[in-house]
């Protein structure tokens, strides 16, 4: 039960679709010799009921702060397959899951900021073919990414972080354009600067959940992605309203 809950929690917090979480839990439980396993996964919680030799055990765990870390998803999948094949014992997989959960993020914050710089700048250049737009968009993208990582202490959650990131990042990009000689292509700069905040993985996972029949989780993820898009739109509208 402990291994199933831990593996499921890591997967769900890392952005895995609910069908993958449920399948992984079921495979782990059956490989451990459980006679029957029932699991129900939502965006914020995991319910598991295990039965063996007529004795049942039910547990619930809450999941907070769902993000995106596909490397962790891959590693949990690999560990579960090793356990099913008998290459790991129950204590070994529990130890590795604990180490994975406590491990620092794979990519250094500076590398993630550099990725935001490249993605925002590339999109700005793609839309304009202008090197000045590239630099302004890239600057705005880095600022937007850094602000969106700010810990709000639970106040406003992801919506507030994305809103502030989009607003300050767009302002930084537009400000850089003004310092360079004028507003120029403000719209293209703002779009490029907010690209790192677009919830692409959330939208994809929501669609996969809906197609898999997990309507509750699919609607929840879709709503979260929609709110993120609304936060970006509100922030960009505010910036453009002031500038234009």
PDB file of C-alpha atoms in Angstrom:
ATOM      1  CA  UNK A   1       0.000   0.000   0.000  1.00  0.00           C
ATOM      2  CA  UNK A   2       2.789   2.424   0.903  1.00  0.00           C
ATOM      3  CA  UNK A   3       4.606   1.764  -2.381  1.00  0.00           C
ATOM      4  CA  UNK A   4       1.415   2.167  -4.429  1.00  0.00           C
ATOM      5  CA  UNK A   5       0.528   5.464  -2.738  1.00  0.00           C
ATOM      6  CA  UNK A   6       4.039   6.839  -3.108  1.00  0.00           C
ATOM      7  CA  UNK A   7       4.385   5.864  -6.763  1.00  0.00           C
ATOM      8  CA  UNK A   8       0.932   7.242  -7.577  1.00  0.00           C
ATOM      9  CA  UNK A   9       1.608  10.511  -5.763  1.00  0.00           C
ATOM     10  CA  UNK A  10       4.896  11.089  -7.591  1.00  0.00           C
ATOM     11  CA  UNK A  11       3.256  10.390 -10.952  1.00  0.00           C
ATOM     12  CA  UNK A  12       0.267  12.647 -10.286  1.00  0.00           C
ATOM     13  CA  UNK A  13       2.378  15.519  -8.955  1.00  0.00           C
ATOM     14  CA  UNK A  14       4.645  15.224 -11.993  1.00  0.00           C
ATOM     15  CA  UNK A  15       1.828  15.689 -14.509  1.00  0.00           C
ATOM     16  CA  UNK A  16       1.028  12.088 -15.496  1.00  0.00           C
ATOM     17  CA  UNK A  17      -2.471  11.336 -16.766  1.00  0.00           C
ATOM     18  CA  UNK A  18      -4.786   9.564 -14.311  1.00  0.00           C
ATOM     19  CA  UNK A  19      -5.043   6.419 -16.451  1.00  0.00           C
ATOM     20  CA  UNK A  20      -1.254   5.980 -16.195  1.00  0.00           C
ATOM     21  CA  UNK A  21      -1.379   6.468 -12.419  1.00  0.00           C
ATOM     22  CA  UNK A  22      -4.163   3.903 -11.990  1.00  0.00           C
ATOM     23  CA  UNK A  23      -2.457   1.383 -14.271  1.00  0.00           C
ATOM     24  CA  UNK A  24       0.877   1.724 -12.454  1.00  0.00           C
ATOM     25  CA  UNK A  25      -0.775   1.249  -9.045  1.00  0.00           C
ATOM     26  CA  UNK A  26      -2.646  -1.829 -10.273  1.00  0.00           C
ATOM     27  CA  UNK A  27       0.497  -3.390 -11.778  1.00  0.00           C
ATOM     28  CA  UNK A  28       2.512  -2.812  -8.597  1.00  0.00           C
ATOM     29  CA  UNK A  29      -0.202  -4.285  -6.391  1.00  0.00           C
ATOM     30  CA  UNK A  30      -0.700  -7.388  -8.537  1.00  0.00           C
ATOM     31  CA  UNK A  31       3.048  -7.963  -8.767  1.00  0.00           C
ATOM     32  CA  UNK A  32       3.172  -7.860  -4.959  1.00  0.00           C
ATOM     33  CA  UNK A  33       0.647 -10.688  -4.782  1.00  0.00           C
ATOM     34  CA  UNK A  34      -2.538  -8.740  -3.990  1.00  0.00           C
ATOM     35  CA  UNK A  35      -5.712 -10.608  -4.973  1.00  0.00           C
ATOM     36  CA  UNK A  36      -7.767  -7.540  -5.867  1.00  0.00           C
ATOM     37  CA  UNK A  37      -6.944  -3.877  -6.332  1.00  0.00           C
ATOM     38  CA  UNK A  38      -9.385  -1.008  -6.837  1.00  0.00           C
ATOM     39  CA  UNK A  39      -8.104   2.505  -7.385  1.00  0.00           C
ATOM     40  CA  UNK A  40      -9.697   5.840  -8.109  1.00  0.00           C
ATOM     41  CA  UNK A  41      -7.504   8.803  -9.006  1.00  0.00           C
ATOM     42  CA  UNK A  42      -8.487  12.452  -9.316  1.00  0.00           C
ATOM     43  CA  UNK A  43      -6.366  15.541  -9.817  1.00  0.00           C
ATOM     44  CA  UNK A  44      -6.114  16.112  -6.050  1.00  0.00           C
ATOM     45  CA  UNK A  45      -6.373  12.666  -4.505  1.00  0.00           C
ATOM     46  CA  UNK A  46      -5.680   8.929  -4.774  1.00  0.00           C
ATOM     47  CA  UNK A  47      -8.003   6.258  -3.363  1.00  0.00           C
ATOM     48  CA  UNK A  48      -6.726   2.677  -3.152  1.00  0.00           C
ATOM     49  CA  UNK A  49      -8.373  -0.481  -1.846  1.00  0.00           C
ATOM     50  CA  UNK A  50      -6.301  -3.677  -1.683  1.00  0.00           C
ATOM     51  CA  UNK A  51      -7.635  -7.141  -0.821  1.00  0.00           C
ATOM     52  CA  UNK A  52      -5.632 -10.274  -0.011  1.00  0.00           C
ATOM     53  CA  UNK A  53      -6.775 -13.529   1.616  1.00  0.00           C
ATOM     54  CA  UNK A  54     -10.135 -11.986   2.502  1.00  0.00           C
ATOM     55  CA  UNK A  55      -8.608  -8.970   4.265  1.00  0.00           C
ATOM     56  CA  UNK A  56      -8.997  -5.522   2.726  1.00  0.00           C
ATOM     57  CA  UNK A  57      -7.122  -2.281   3.314  1.00  0.00           C
ATOM     58  CA  UNK A  58      -8.242   1.136   2.073  1.00  0.00           C
ATOM     59  CA  UNK A  59      -6.214   4.330   2.026  1.00  0.00           C
ATOM     60  CA  UNK A  60      -6.605   7.865   0.710  1.00  0.00           C
ATOM     61  CA  UNK A  61      -3.885  10.428   0.082  1.00  0.00           C
ATOM     62  CA  UNK A  62      -4.252  14.057  -0.884  1.00  0.00           C
ATOM     63  CA  UNK A  63      -2.078  15.470  -3.664  1.00  0.00           C
ATOM     64  CA  UNK A  64      -1.089  19.134  -3.704  1.00  0.00           C
ATOM     65  CA  UNK A  65       0.918  21.234  -6.139  1.00  0.00           C
ATOM     66  CA  UNK A  66       0.516  19.311  -9.392  1.00  0.00           C
ATOM     67  CA  UNK A  67       3.267  20.361 -11.818  1.00  0.00           C
ATOM     68  CA  UNK A  68       5.226  18.975 -14.759  1.00  0.00           C
ATOM     69  CA  UNK A  69       8.273  16.726 -14.452  1.00  0.00           C
ATOM     70  CA  UNK A  70       8.212  14.107 -17.194  1.00  0.00           C
ATOM     71  CA  UNK A  71      11.610  12.758 -16.118  1.00  0.00           C
ATOM     72  CA  UNK A  72      10.089  11.604 -12.826  1.00  0.00           C
ATOM     73  CA  UNK A  73       7.178  10.039 -14.706  1.00  0.00           C
ATOM     74  CA  UNK A  74       9.651   8.088 -16.840  1.00  0.00           C
ATOM     75  CA  UNK A  75      11.666   6.939 -13.827  1.00  0.00           C
ATOM     76  CA  UNK A  76       8.607   5.762 -11.876  1.00  0.00           C
ATOM     77  CA  UNK A  77       7.442   3.819 -14.940  1.00  0.00           C
ATOM     78  CA  UNK A  78      10.887   2.217 -15.218  1.00  0.00           C
ATOM     79  CA  UNK A  79      10.914   1.264 -11.522  1.00  0.00           C
ATOM     80  CA  UNK A  80       7.426  -0.238 -11.746  1.00  0.00           C
ATOM     81  CA  UNK A  81       8.425  -2.362 -14.740  1.00  0.00           C
ATOM     82  CA  UNK A  82      11.529  -3.583 -12.906  1.00  0.00           C
ATOM     83  CA  UNK A  83       9.388  -4.556  -9.918  1.00  0.00           C
ATOM     84  CA  UNK A  84       6.862  -6.393 -12.089  1.00  0.00           C
ATOM     85  CA  UNK A  85       9.707  -8.344 -13.743  1.00  0.00           C
ATOM     86  CA  UNK A  86      11.063  -9.294 -10.322  1.00  0.00           C
ATOM     87  CA  UNK A  87      14.264  -7.286 -10.655  1.00  0.00           C
ATOM     88  CA  UNK A  88      13.490  -5.232  -7.524  1.00  0.00           C
ATOM     89  CA  UNK A  89      12.150  -6.280  -4.139  1.00  0.00           C
ATOM     90  CA  UNK A  90       9.414  -4.369  -2.312  1.00  0.00           C
ATOM     91  CA  UNK A  91      11.910  -2.715   0.026  1.00  0.00           C
ATOM     92  CA  UNK A  92      14.220  -1.780  -2.872  1.00  0.00           C
ATOM     93  CA  UNK A  93      11.526  -0.082  -4.926  1.00  0.00           C
ATOM     94  CA  UNK A  94      10.284   1.756  -1.834  1.00  0.00           C
ATOM     95  CA  UNK A  95      13.811   2.998  -1.154  1.00  0.00           C
ATOM     96  CA  UNK A  96      14.256   4.169  -4.751  1.00  0.00           C
ATOM     97  CA  UNK A  97      10.880   5.896  -4.798  1.00  0.00           C
ATOM     98  CA  UNK A  98      11.793   7.724  -1.600  1.00  0.00           C
ATOM     99  CA  UNK A  99      15.118   8.824  -3.116  1.00  0.00           C
ATOM    100  CA  UNK A 100      13.322   9.954  -6.283  1.00  0.00           C
ATOM    101  CA  UNK A 101      10.777  11.949  -4.296  1.00  0.00           C
ATOM    102  CA  UNK A 102      13.454  13.725  -2.245  1.00  0.00           C
ATOM    103  CA  UNK A 103      15.757  14.357  -5.194  1.00  0.00           C
ATOM    104  CA  UNK A 104      16.262  17.863  -6.463  1.00  0.00           C
ATOM    105  CA  UNK A 105      14.796  18.753  -9.869  1.00  0.00           C
ATOM    106  CA  UNK A 106      16.797  17.277 -12.733  1.00  0.00           C
ATOM    107  CA  UNK A 107      17.424  20.616 -14.422  1.00  0.00           C
ATOM    108  CA  UNK A 108      19.106  23.534 -12.688  1.00  0.00           C
ATOM    109  CA  UNK A 109      17.001  26.731 -12.392  1.00  0.00           C
ATOM    110  CA  UNK A 110      19.491  28.563 -14.630  1.00  0.00           C
ATOM    111  CA  UNK A 111      19.053  25.920 -17.334  1.00  0.00           C
ATOM    112  CA  UNK A 112      15.260  26.264 -17.125  1.00  0.00           C
ATOM    113  CA  UNK A 113      15.618  30.035 -17.403  1.00  0.00           C
ATOM    114  CA  UNK A 114      17.830  29.541 -20.460  1.00  0.00           C
ATOM    115  CA  UNK A 115      15.172  27.300 -21.988  1.00  0.00           C
ATOM    116  CA  UNK A 116      12.576  30.041 -21.413  1.00  0.00           C
ATOM    117  CA  UNK A 117      14.950  32.523 -23.075  1.00  0.00           C
ATOM    118  CA  UNK A 118      15.320  30.304 -26.152  1.00  0.00           C
ATOM    119  CA  UNK A 119      11.631  29.386 -26.490  1.00  0.00           C
ATOM    120  CA  UNK A 120      10.352  32.939 -26.054  1.00  0.00           C
ATOM    121  CA  UNK A 121      12.995  34.457 -28.308  1.00  0.00           C
ATOM    122  CA  UNK A 122      12.545  31.801 -30.995  1.00  0.00           C
ATOM    123  CA  UNK A 123       8.798  32.352 -31.102  1.00  0.00           C
ATOM    124  CA  UNK A 124       9.234  36.110 -31.303  1.00  0.00           C
ATOM    125  CA  UNK A 125      11.692  35.725 -34.163  1.00  0.00           C
ATOM    126  CA  UNK A 126       9.424  33.199 -35.910  1.00  0.00           C
ATOM    127  CA  UNK A 127       6.566  35.697 -35.903  1.00  0.00           C
ATOM    128  CA  UNK A 128       8.586  38.736 -36.953  1.00  0.00           C
ATOM    129  CA  UNK A 129      11.943  37.737 -38.453  1.00  0.00           C
ATOM    130  CA  UNK A 130      13.361  40.617 -36.432  1.00  0.00           C
ATOM    131  CA  UNK A 131      16.375  40.213 -34.128  1.00  0.00           C
ATOM    132  CA  UNK A 132      15.238  43.061 -31.890  1.00  0.00           C
ATOM    133  CA  UNK A 133      11.905  41.327 -31.338  1.00  0.00           C
ATOM    134  CA  UNK A 134      13.804  38.121 -30.564  1.00  0.00           C
ATOM    135  CA  UNK A 135      15.849  39.791 -27.832  1.00  0.00           C
ATOM    136  CA  UNK A 136      12.873  41.648 -26.334  1.00  0.00           C
ATOM    137  CA  UNK A 137      10.719  38.502 -26.347  1.00  0.00           C
ATOM    138  CA  UNK A 138      13.532  36.435 -24.862  1.00  0.00           C
ATOM    139  CA  UNK A 139      14.032  38.930 -22.029  1.00  0.00           C
ATOM    140  CA  UNK A 140      10.315  38.992 -21.326  1.00  0.00           C
ATOM    141  CA  UNK A 141      10.151  35.186 -21.416  1.00  0.00           C
ATOM    142  CA  UNK A 142      12.919  34.816 -18.834  1.00  0.00           C
ATOM    143  CA  UNK A 143      11.290  37.350 -16.521  1.00  0.00           C
ATOM    144  CA  UNK A 144       7.884  35.670 -16.949  1.00  0.00           C
ATOM    145  CA  UNK A 145       9.368  32.264 -16.140  1.00  0.00           C
ATOM    146  CA  UNK A 146      11.220  33.493 -13.047  1.00  0.00           C
ATOM    147  CA  UNK A 147       8.181  35.312 -11.664  1.00  0.00           C
ATOM    148  CA  UNK A 148       5.930  32.293 -12.296  1.00  0.00           C
ATOM    149  CA  UNK A 149       8.216  30.201 -10.063  1.00  0.00           C
ATOM    150  CA  UNK A 150       7.598  32.557  -7.156  1.00  0.00           C
ATOM    151  CA  UNK A 151       6.102  30.897  -4.071  1.00  0.00           C
ATOM    152  CA  UNK A 152       2.895  32.735  -3.208  1.00  0.00           C
ATOM    153  CA  UNK A 153       2.486  30.835   0.042  1.00  0.00           C
ATOM    154  CA  UNK A 154      -0.728  29.216  -1.156  1.00  0.00           C
ATOM    155  CA  UNK A 155      -2.433  32.550  -1.814  1.00  0.00           C
ATOM    156  CA  UNK A 156      -3.907  32.558  -5.309  1.00  0.00           C
ATOM    157  CA  UNK A 157      -2.081  29.388  -6.320  1.00  0.00           C
ATOM    158  CA  UNK A 158      -1.007  28.878  -9.905  1.00  0.00           C
ATOM    159  CA  UNK A 159      -3.427  31.534 -11.238  1.00  0.00           C
ATOM    160  CA  UNK A 160      -1.688  34.354  -9.362  1.00  0.00           C
ATOM    161  CA  UNK A 161       1.799  33.142 -10.323  1.00  0.00           C
ATOM    162  CA  UNK A 162       0.907  32.935 -14.015  1.00  0.00           C
ATOM    163  CA  UNK A 163      -0.882  36.294 -13.947  1.00  0.00           C
ATOM    164  CA  UNK A 164       2.079  38.063 -12.357  1.00  0.00           C
ATOM    165  CA  UNK A 165       4.531  36.253 -14.614  1.00  0.00           C
ATOM    166  CA  UNK A 166       2.653  37.210 -17.774  1.00  0.00           C
ATOM    167  CA  UNK A 167       2.158  40.811 -16.655  1.00  0.00           C
ATOM    168  CA  UNK A 168       5.726  41.471 -15.498  1.00  0.00           C
ATOM    169  CA  UNK A 169       7.272  39.461 -18.349  1.00  0.00           C
ATOM    170  CA  UNK A 170       5.222  41.285 -20.987  1.00  0.00           C
ATOM    171  CA  UNK A 171       6.073  44.620 -19.377  1.00  0.00           C
ATOM    172  CA  UNK A 172       9.777  43.741 -19.402  1.00  0.00           C
ATOM    173  CA  UNK A 173       9.667  42.783 -23.083  1.00  0.00           C
ATOM    174  CA  UNK A 174       7.750  45.899 -24.096  1.00  0.00           C
ATOM    175  CA  UNK A 175      10.024  48.054 -21.929  1.00  0.00           C
ATOM    176  CA  UNK A 176      13.083  46.624 -23.671  1.00  0.00           C
ATOM    177  CA  UNK A 177      11.497  47.428 -27.028  1.00  0.00           C
ATOM    178  CA  UNK A 178      10.875  51.041 -25.990  1.00  0.00           C
ATOM    179  CA  UNK A 179      14.457  51.426 -24.804  1.00  0.00           C
ATOM    180  CA  UNK A 180      15.564  50.130 -28.187  1.00  0.00           C
ATOM    181  CA  UNK A 181      13.832  52.945 -30.018  1.00  0.00           C
ATOM    182  CA  UNK A 182      10.070  52.478 -29.895  1.00  0.00           C
ATOM    183  CA  UNK A 183       7.202  50.058 -29.395  1.00  0.00           C
ATOM    184  CA  UNK A 184       7.605  48.475 -32.839  1.00  0.00           C
ATOM    185  CA  UNK A 185       5.986  45.033 -32.863  1.00  0.00           C
ATOM    186  CA  UNK A 186       4.467  45.073 -29.387  1.00  0.00           C
ATOM    187  CA  UNK A 187       1.985  42.276 -30.074  1.00  0.00           C
ATOM    188  CA  UNK A 188       4.648  39.881 -31.287  1.00  0.00           C
ATOM    189  CA  UNK A 189       6.899  40.680 -28.335  1.00  0.00           C
ATOM    190  CA  UNK A 190       4.097  40.061 -25.827  1.00  0.00           C
ATOM    191  CA  UNK A 191       3.114  36.751 -27.434  1.00  0.00           C
ATOM    192  CA  UNK A 192       6.719  35.574 -27.449  1.00  0.00           C
ATOM    193  CA  UNK A 193       7.242  36.625 -23.831  1.00  0.00           C
ATOM    194  CA  UNK A 194       4.241  34.621 -22.586  1.00  0.00           C
ATOM    195  CA  UNK A 195       5.011  31.413 -24.511  1.00  0.00           C
ATOM    196  CA  UNK A 196       6.863  29.782 -21.545  1.00  0.00           C
ATOM    197  CA  UNK A 197       3.640  30.084 -19.500  1.00  0.00           C
ATOM    198  CA  UNK A 198       1.288  28.391 -21.976  1.00  0.00           C
ATOM    199  CA  UNK A 199      -0.100  25.189 -20.339  1.00  0.00           C
ATOM    200  CA  UNK A 200       0.646  22.823 -23.219  1.00  0.00           C
ATOM    201  CA  UNK A 201       1.241  19.702 -21.111  1.00  0.00           C
ATOM    202  CA  UNK A 202      -1.909  20.352 -19.049  1.00  0.00           C
ATOM    203  CA  UNK A 203      -4.043  20.618 -22.192  1.00  0.00           C
ATOM    204  CA  UNK A 204      -2.538  17.446 -23.668  1.00  0.00           C
ATOM    205  CA  UNK A 205      -3.015  15.496 -20.436  1.00  0.00           C
ATOM    206  CA  UNK A 206      -6.598  16.739 -20.104  1.00  0.00           C
ATOM    207  CA  UNK A 207      -7.410  15.502 -23.605  1.00  0.00           C
ATOM    208  CA  UNK A 208      -5.792  12.118 -22.895  1.00  0.00           C
ATOM    209  CA  UNK A 209      -7.808  11.800 -19.670  1.00  0.00           C
ATOM    210  CA  UNK A 210     -11.043  12.592 -21.511  1.00  0.00           C
ATOM    211  CA  UNK A 211     -10.269  10.108 -24.276  1.00  0.00           C
ATOM    212  CA  UNK A 212      -9.464   7.458 -21.655  1.00  0.00           C
ATOM    213  CA  UNK A 213     -12.866   7.962 -20.037  1.00  0.00           C
ATOM    214  CA  UNK A 214     -11.535   9.748 -16.938  1.00  0.00           C
ATOM    215  CA  UNK A 215     -14.042  12.567 -17.282  1.00  0.00           C
ATOM    216  CA  UNK A 216     -13.623  14.026 -13.791  1.00  0.00           C
ATOM    217  CA  UNK A 217      -9.843  14.412 -14.039  1.00  0.00           C
ATOM    218  CA  UNK A 218     -10.055  15.508 -17.676  1.00  0.00           C
ATOM    219  CA  UNK A 219     -12.508  18.284 -16.867  1.00  0.00           C
ATOM    220  CA  UNK A 220     -10.456  19.334 -13.834  1.00  0.00           C
ATOM    221  CA  UNK A 221      -7.224  19.538 -15.831  1.00  0.00           C
ATOM    222  CA  UNK A 222      -9.006  21.284 -18.696  1.00  0.00           C
ATOM    223  CA  UNK A 223     -10.453  23.860 -16.296  1.00  0.00           C
ATOM    224  CA  UNK A 224      -7.027  24.445 -14.767  1.00  0.00           C
ATOM    225  CA  UNK A 225      -5.523  24.976 -18.230  1.00  0.00           C
ATOM    226  CA  UNK A 226      -8.390  27.341 -19.119  1.00  0.00           C
ATOM    227  CA  UNK A 227      -7.823  29.387 -15.956  1.00  0.00           C
ATOM    228  CA  UNK A 228      -4.121  29.590 -16.794  1.00  0.00           C
ATOM    229  CA  UNK A 229      -4.980  30.875 -20.272  1.00  0.00           C
ATOM    230  CA  UNK A 230      -7.393  33.404 -18.749  1.00  0.00           C
ATOM    231  CA  UNK A 231      -4.662  34.623 -16.374  1.00  0.00           C
ATOM    232  CA  UNK A 232      -2.289  35.128 -19.320  1.00  0.00           C
ATOM    233  CA  UNK A 233      -4.971  36.919 -21.342  1.00  0.00           C
ATOM    234  CA  UNK A 234      -5.876  39.239 -18.459  1.00  0.00           C
ATOM    235  CA  UNK A 235      -2.246  40.139 -17.829  1.00  0.00           C
ATOM    236  CA  UNK A 236      -1.490  40.746 -21.513  1.00  0.00           C
ATOM    237  CA  UNK A 237      -4.668  42.798 -21.904  1.00  0.00           C
ATOM    238  CA  UNK A 238      -3.662  44.937 -18.949  1.00  0.00           C
ATOM    239  CA  UNK A 239      -0.191  45.565 -20.341  1.00  0.00           C
ATOM    240  CA  UNK A 240      -1.409  46.342 -23.858  1.00  0.00           C
ATOM    241  CA  UNK A 241      -4.120  48.614 -22.442  1.00  0.00           C
ATOM    242  CA  UNK A 242      -1.458  50.692 -20.698  1.00  0.00           C
ATOM    243  CA  UNK A 243       1.013  50.687 -23.584  1.00  0.00           C
ATOM    244  CA  UNK A 244      -1.410  51.309 -26.430  1.00  0.00           C
TER     245      UNK A 244
END
